[in-house]
XYZ file of C-alpha atoms in Angstrom:
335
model
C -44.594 84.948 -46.928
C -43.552 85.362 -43.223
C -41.970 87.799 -43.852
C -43.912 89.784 -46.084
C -46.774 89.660 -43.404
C -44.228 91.101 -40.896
C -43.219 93.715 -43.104
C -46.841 95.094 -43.853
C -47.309 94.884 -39.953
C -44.966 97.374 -39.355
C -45.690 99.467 -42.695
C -49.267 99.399 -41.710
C -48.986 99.644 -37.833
C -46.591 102.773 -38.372
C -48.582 105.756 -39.184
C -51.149 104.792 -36.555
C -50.706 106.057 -33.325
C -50.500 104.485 -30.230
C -54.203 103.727 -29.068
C -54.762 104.590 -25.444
C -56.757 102.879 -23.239
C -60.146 105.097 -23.362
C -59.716 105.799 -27.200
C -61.524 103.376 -29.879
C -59.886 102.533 -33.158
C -60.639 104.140 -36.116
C -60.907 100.891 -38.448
C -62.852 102.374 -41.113
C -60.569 105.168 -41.357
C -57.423 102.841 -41.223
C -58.897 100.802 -44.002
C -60.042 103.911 -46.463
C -56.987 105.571 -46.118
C -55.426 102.075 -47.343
C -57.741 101.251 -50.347
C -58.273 104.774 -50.858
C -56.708 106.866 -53.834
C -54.371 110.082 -52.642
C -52.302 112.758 -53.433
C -49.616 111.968 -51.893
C -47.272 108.029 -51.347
C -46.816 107.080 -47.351
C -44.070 105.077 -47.587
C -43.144 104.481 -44.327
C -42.077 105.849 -41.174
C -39.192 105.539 -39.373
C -39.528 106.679 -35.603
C -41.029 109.737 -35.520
C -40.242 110.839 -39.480
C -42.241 110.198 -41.792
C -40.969 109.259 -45.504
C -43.750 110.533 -47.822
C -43.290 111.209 -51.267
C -45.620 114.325 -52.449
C -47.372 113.793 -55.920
C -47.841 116.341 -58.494
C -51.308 118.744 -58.242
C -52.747 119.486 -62.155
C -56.177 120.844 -61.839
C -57.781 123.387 -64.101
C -60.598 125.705 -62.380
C -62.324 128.433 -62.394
C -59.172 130.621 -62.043
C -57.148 128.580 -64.442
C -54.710 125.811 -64.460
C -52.801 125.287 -60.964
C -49.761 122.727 -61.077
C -47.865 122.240 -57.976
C -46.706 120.078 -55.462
C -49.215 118.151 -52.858
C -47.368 119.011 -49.799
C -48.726 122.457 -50.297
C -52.277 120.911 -49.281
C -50.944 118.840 -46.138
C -52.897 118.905 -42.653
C -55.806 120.110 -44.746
C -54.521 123.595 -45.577
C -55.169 125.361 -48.344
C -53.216 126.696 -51.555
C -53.808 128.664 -54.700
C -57.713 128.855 -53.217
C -57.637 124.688 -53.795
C -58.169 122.274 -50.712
C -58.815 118.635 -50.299
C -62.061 117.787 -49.155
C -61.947 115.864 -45.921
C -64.715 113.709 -46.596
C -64.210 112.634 -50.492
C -60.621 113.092 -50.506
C -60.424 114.824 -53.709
C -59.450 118.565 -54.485
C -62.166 121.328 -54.365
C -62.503 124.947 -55.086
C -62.453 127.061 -51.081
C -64.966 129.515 -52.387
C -67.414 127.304 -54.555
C -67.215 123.927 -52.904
C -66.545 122.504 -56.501
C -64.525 120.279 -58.156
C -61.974 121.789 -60.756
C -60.680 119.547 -63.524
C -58.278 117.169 -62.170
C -55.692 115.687 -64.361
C -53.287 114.943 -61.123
C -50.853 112.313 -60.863
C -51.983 110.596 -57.812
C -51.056 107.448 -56.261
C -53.224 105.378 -58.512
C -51.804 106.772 -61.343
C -48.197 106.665 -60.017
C -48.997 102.973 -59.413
C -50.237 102.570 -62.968
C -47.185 104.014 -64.720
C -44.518 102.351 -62.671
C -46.528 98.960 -62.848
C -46.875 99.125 -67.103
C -42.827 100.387 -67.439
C -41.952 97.362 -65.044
C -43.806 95.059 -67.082
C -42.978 96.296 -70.606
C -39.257 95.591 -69.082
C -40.070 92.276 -68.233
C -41.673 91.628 -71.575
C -38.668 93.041 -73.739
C -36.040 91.091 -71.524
C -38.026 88.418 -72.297
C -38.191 89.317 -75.861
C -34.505 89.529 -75.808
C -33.779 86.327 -74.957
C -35.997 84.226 -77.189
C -33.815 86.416 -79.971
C -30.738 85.400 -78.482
C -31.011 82.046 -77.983
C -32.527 79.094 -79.946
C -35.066 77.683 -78.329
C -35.391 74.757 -79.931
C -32.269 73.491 -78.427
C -32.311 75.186 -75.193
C -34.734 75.653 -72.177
C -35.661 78.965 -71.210
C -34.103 80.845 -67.968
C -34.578 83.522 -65.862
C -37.576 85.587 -66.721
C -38.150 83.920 -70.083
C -38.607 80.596 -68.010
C -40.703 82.215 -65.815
C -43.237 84.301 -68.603
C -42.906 80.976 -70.774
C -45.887 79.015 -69.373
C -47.811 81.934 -68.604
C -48.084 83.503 -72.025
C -48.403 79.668 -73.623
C -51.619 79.303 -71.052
C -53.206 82.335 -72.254
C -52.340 81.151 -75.821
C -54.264 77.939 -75.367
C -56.702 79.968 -73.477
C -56.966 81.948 -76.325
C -57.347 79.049 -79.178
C -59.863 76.943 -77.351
C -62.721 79.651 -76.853
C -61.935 81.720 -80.457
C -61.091 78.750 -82.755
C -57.704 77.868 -84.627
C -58.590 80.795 -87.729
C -58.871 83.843 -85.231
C -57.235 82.744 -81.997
C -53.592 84.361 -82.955
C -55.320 87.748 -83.796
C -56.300 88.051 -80.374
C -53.879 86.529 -78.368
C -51.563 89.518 -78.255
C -54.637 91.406 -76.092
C -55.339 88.577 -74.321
C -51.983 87.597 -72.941
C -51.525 91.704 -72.217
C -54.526 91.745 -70.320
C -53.334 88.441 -68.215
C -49.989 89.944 -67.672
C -51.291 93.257 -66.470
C -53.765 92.193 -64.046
C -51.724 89.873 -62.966
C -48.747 91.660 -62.309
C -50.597 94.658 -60.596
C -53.062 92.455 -58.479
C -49.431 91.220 -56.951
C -48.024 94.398 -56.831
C -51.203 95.843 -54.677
C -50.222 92.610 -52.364
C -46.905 94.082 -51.352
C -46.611 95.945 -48.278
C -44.006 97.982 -49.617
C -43.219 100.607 -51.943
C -43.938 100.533 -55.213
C -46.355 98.130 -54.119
C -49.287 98.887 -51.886
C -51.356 101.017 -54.359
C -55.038 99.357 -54.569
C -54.895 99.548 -58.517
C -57.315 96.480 -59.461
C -59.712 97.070 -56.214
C -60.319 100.494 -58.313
C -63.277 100.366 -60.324
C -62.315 103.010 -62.839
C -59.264 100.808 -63.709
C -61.680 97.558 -64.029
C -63.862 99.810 -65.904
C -61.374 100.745 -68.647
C -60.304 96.888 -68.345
C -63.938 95.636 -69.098
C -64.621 98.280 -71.900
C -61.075 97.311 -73.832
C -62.995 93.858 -73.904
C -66.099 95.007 -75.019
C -65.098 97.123 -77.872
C -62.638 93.839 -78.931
C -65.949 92.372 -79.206
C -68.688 94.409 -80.431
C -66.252 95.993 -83.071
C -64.519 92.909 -84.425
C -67.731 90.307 -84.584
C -68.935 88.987 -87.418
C -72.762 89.185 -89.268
C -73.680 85.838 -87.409
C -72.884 87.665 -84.264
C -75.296 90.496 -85.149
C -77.682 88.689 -86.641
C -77.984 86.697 -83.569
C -78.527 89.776 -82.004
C -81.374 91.541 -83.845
C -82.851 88.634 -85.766
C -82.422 85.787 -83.999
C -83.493 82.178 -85.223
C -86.164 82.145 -82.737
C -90.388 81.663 -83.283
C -91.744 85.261 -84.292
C -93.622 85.945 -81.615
C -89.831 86.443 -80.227
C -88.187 88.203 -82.461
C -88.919 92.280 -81.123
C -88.161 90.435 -77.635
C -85.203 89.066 -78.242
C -83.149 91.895 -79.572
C -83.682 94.234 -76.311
C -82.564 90.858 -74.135
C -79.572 90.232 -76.032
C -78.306 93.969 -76.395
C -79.024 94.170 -72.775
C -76.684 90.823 -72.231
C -73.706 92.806 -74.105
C -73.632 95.660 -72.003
C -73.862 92.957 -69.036
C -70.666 91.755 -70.093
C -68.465 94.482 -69.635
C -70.235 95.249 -65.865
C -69.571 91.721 -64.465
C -65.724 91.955 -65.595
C -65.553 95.245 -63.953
C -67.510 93.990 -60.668
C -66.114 90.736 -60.492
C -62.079 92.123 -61.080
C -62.681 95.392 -58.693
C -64.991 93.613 -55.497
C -62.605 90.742 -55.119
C -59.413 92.361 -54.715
C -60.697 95.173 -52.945
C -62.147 92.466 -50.395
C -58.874 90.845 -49.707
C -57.011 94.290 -49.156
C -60.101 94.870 -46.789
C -59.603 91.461 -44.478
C -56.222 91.755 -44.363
C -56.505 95.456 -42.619
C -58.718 94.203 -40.692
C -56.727 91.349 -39.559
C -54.088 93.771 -38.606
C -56.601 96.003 -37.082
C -57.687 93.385 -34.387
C -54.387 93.971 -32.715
C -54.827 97.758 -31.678
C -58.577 97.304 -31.157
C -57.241 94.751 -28.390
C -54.411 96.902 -27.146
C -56.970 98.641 -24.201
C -57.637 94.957 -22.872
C -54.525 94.035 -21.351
C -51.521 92.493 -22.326
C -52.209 89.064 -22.003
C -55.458 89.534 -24.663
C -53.309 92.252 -26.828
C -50.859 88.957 -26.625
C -52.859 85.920 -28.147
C -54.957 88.220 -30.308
C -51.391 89.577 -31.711
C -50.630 85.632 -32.334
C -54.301 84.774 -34.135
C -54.126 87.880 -35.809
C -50.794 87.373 -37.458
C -51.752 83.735 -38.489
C -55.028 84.663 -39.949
C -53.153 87.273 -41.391
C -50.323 85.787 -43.306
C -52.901 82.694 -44.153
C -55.324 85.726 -45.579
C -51.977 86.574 -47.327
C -51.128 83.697 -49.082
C -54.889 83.432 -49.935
C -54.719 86.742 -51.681
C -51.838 85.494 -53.720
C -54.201 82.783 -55.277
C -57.049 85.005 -55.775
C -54.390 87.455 -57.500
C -53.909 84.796 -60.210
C -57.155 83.574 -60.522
C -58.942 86.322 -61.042
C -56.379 87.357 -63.831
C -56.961 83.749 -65.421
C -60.770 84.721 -64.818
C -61.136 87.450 -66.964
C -59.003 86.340 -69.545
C -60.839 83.299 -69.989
C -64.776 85.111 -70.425
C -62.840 87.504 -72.456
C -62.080 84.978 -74.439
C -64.918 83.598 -74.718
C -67.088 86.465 -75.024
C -64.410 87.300 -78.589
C -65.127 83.388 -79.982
C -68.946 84.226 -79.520
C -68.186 87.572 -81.339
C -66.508 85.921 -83.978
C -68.447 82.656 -84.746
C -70.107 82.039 -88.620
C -73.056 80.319 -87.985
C -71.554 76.734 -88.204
């Protein structure tokens, strides 16, 4: 963990240049450029080079489709009449000010791809070795031992909130959903490339997350569900109230997985930036003050760290579980 605090110091402390003693930190801008989705991957920098790796541009606009490489729009220049907005970050037209259709792989979607291949590896090399090996004779190793307990959680998970008759239909999704939060929310923890990308502290991703749920649900319940829903057993005088409060509570569910997933991990990415911030924000006070802070910083920091780590797992185990239970309610028959 030491280590991997050490590592982001210098990943993070890199780009930024050396604050002098009448300049003020830009902490804001440190963190947005961070948690912030971009054209192009800063990996690092080595002295004074700096290893970037420059995404593909695929916009479509008023003068038709443009595909080329990001470096072309570097420093804020411009290219094929395109620029990137200083202030949103995202690709507009020089002469109208507008946005073209943008269909560019940026580092969010970089992030996404290379996160789903790594895990569909780890999934089939697990695969592989439950089919080479019996395993009611031997113990799991290596990534199967590892994915073992974790997919067997989410399959209890799964068959105490939907019931023994429906729980296997759904654990597949389940135990997908787990896995992928899971793995990215770790991946976003890493200092280091292919980590770094602020996937789950994205609300469109939580979005799409939240929505998977809610069409699980509201397409695969049963009459009991509905008929909970627009004729509840409830005195009459209730009955037109009910139905607009309970329709109202379904589309609820989908916005507190997407809030809940997206504001926590986007709040630990946030503290630990500004952890590391504290140390150039003290650099114009002398050394002795630039020293300690340097010490409390990197102790909150790699404390912050490990605290992440935690929050990474629980917050997959989170939405798995109301998931869950949001499919039994779905798929309960009145009993």
């Amino acid at each position: 963990m030491i280590l991997t605090w050490l590592i982001s110091l210098l990943l993070f402390a890199a780009p930024a240049p050396a604050p002098q003693a009448e300049e003020d930190v830009d902490v804001a801008g440190i963190i947005f450029e961070h948690i912030g989705d971009e054209y192009e991957w800063h990996i690092l920098t080595w002295g004074d080079k700096h290893v970037i790796l420059h995404l593909p541009v695929i916009v479509h606009g008023s003068t038709g489709w443009h595909v080329f490489s990001s470096k072309h729009l570097e420093h804020g220049e411009s290219y094929e009449g395109l620029v990137i907005d200083p202030e949103k970050g995202k690709i507009v037209e020089v002469d109208s000010g507008k946005r073209p259709f943008d269909i560019s792989i940026t580092k969010n979607v970089l992030s996404l791809m290379m996160s789903s291949l790594l895990l569909l590896v780890v999934v089939l090399l697990t695969a592989r070795w439950y089919k080479k090996h019996d395993v009611l004779n031997e113990a799991p190793t290596g990534i199967a031992a590892l994915m073992e307990p974790l997919v067997m959680m989410v399959h209890d998970i799964a068959r105490e909130n939907i019931g023994e008759e429906d729980y296997r239909r759904y654990s597949p999704y389940l135990c997908m959903a787990f896995l992928w939060i899971l793995f990215n929310n770790f991946l976003g923890i890493m200092p280091f490339f292919p980590g770094g990308a602020n996937l789950t502290g994205n609300i469109a991703i939580t979005l799409v997350l939240a929505l998977c749920t809610f069409f699980t649900v509201n397409l695969t319940g049963t009459k009991h569900y509905y008929k909970d829903i627009f004729w509840p057993d409830v005195p009459g005088f209730l009955k037109p109230i009910m139905p607009i409060i309970e329709v109202f509570s379904a589309f609820m569910k989908p916005v507190s997985l997407t809030v809940r997933l997206f504001a926590n991990m986007l709040a630990g990415h946030i503290m630990i930036l500004c952890m590391v911030c504290i140390i150039f924000i003290m650099a114009k006070y002398g050394a002795v003050l630039t020293g300690s802070m340097t010490v409390v910083s990197v102790l909150f920091g790699i404390f912050l760290d490990a605290l992440e780590c935690l929050v990474a797992f629980i917050q997959a185990y989170v939405f798995t579980t109301l998931s869950s239970i949001y499919i039994g309610l779905a798929r309960a028959h009145g009993e």
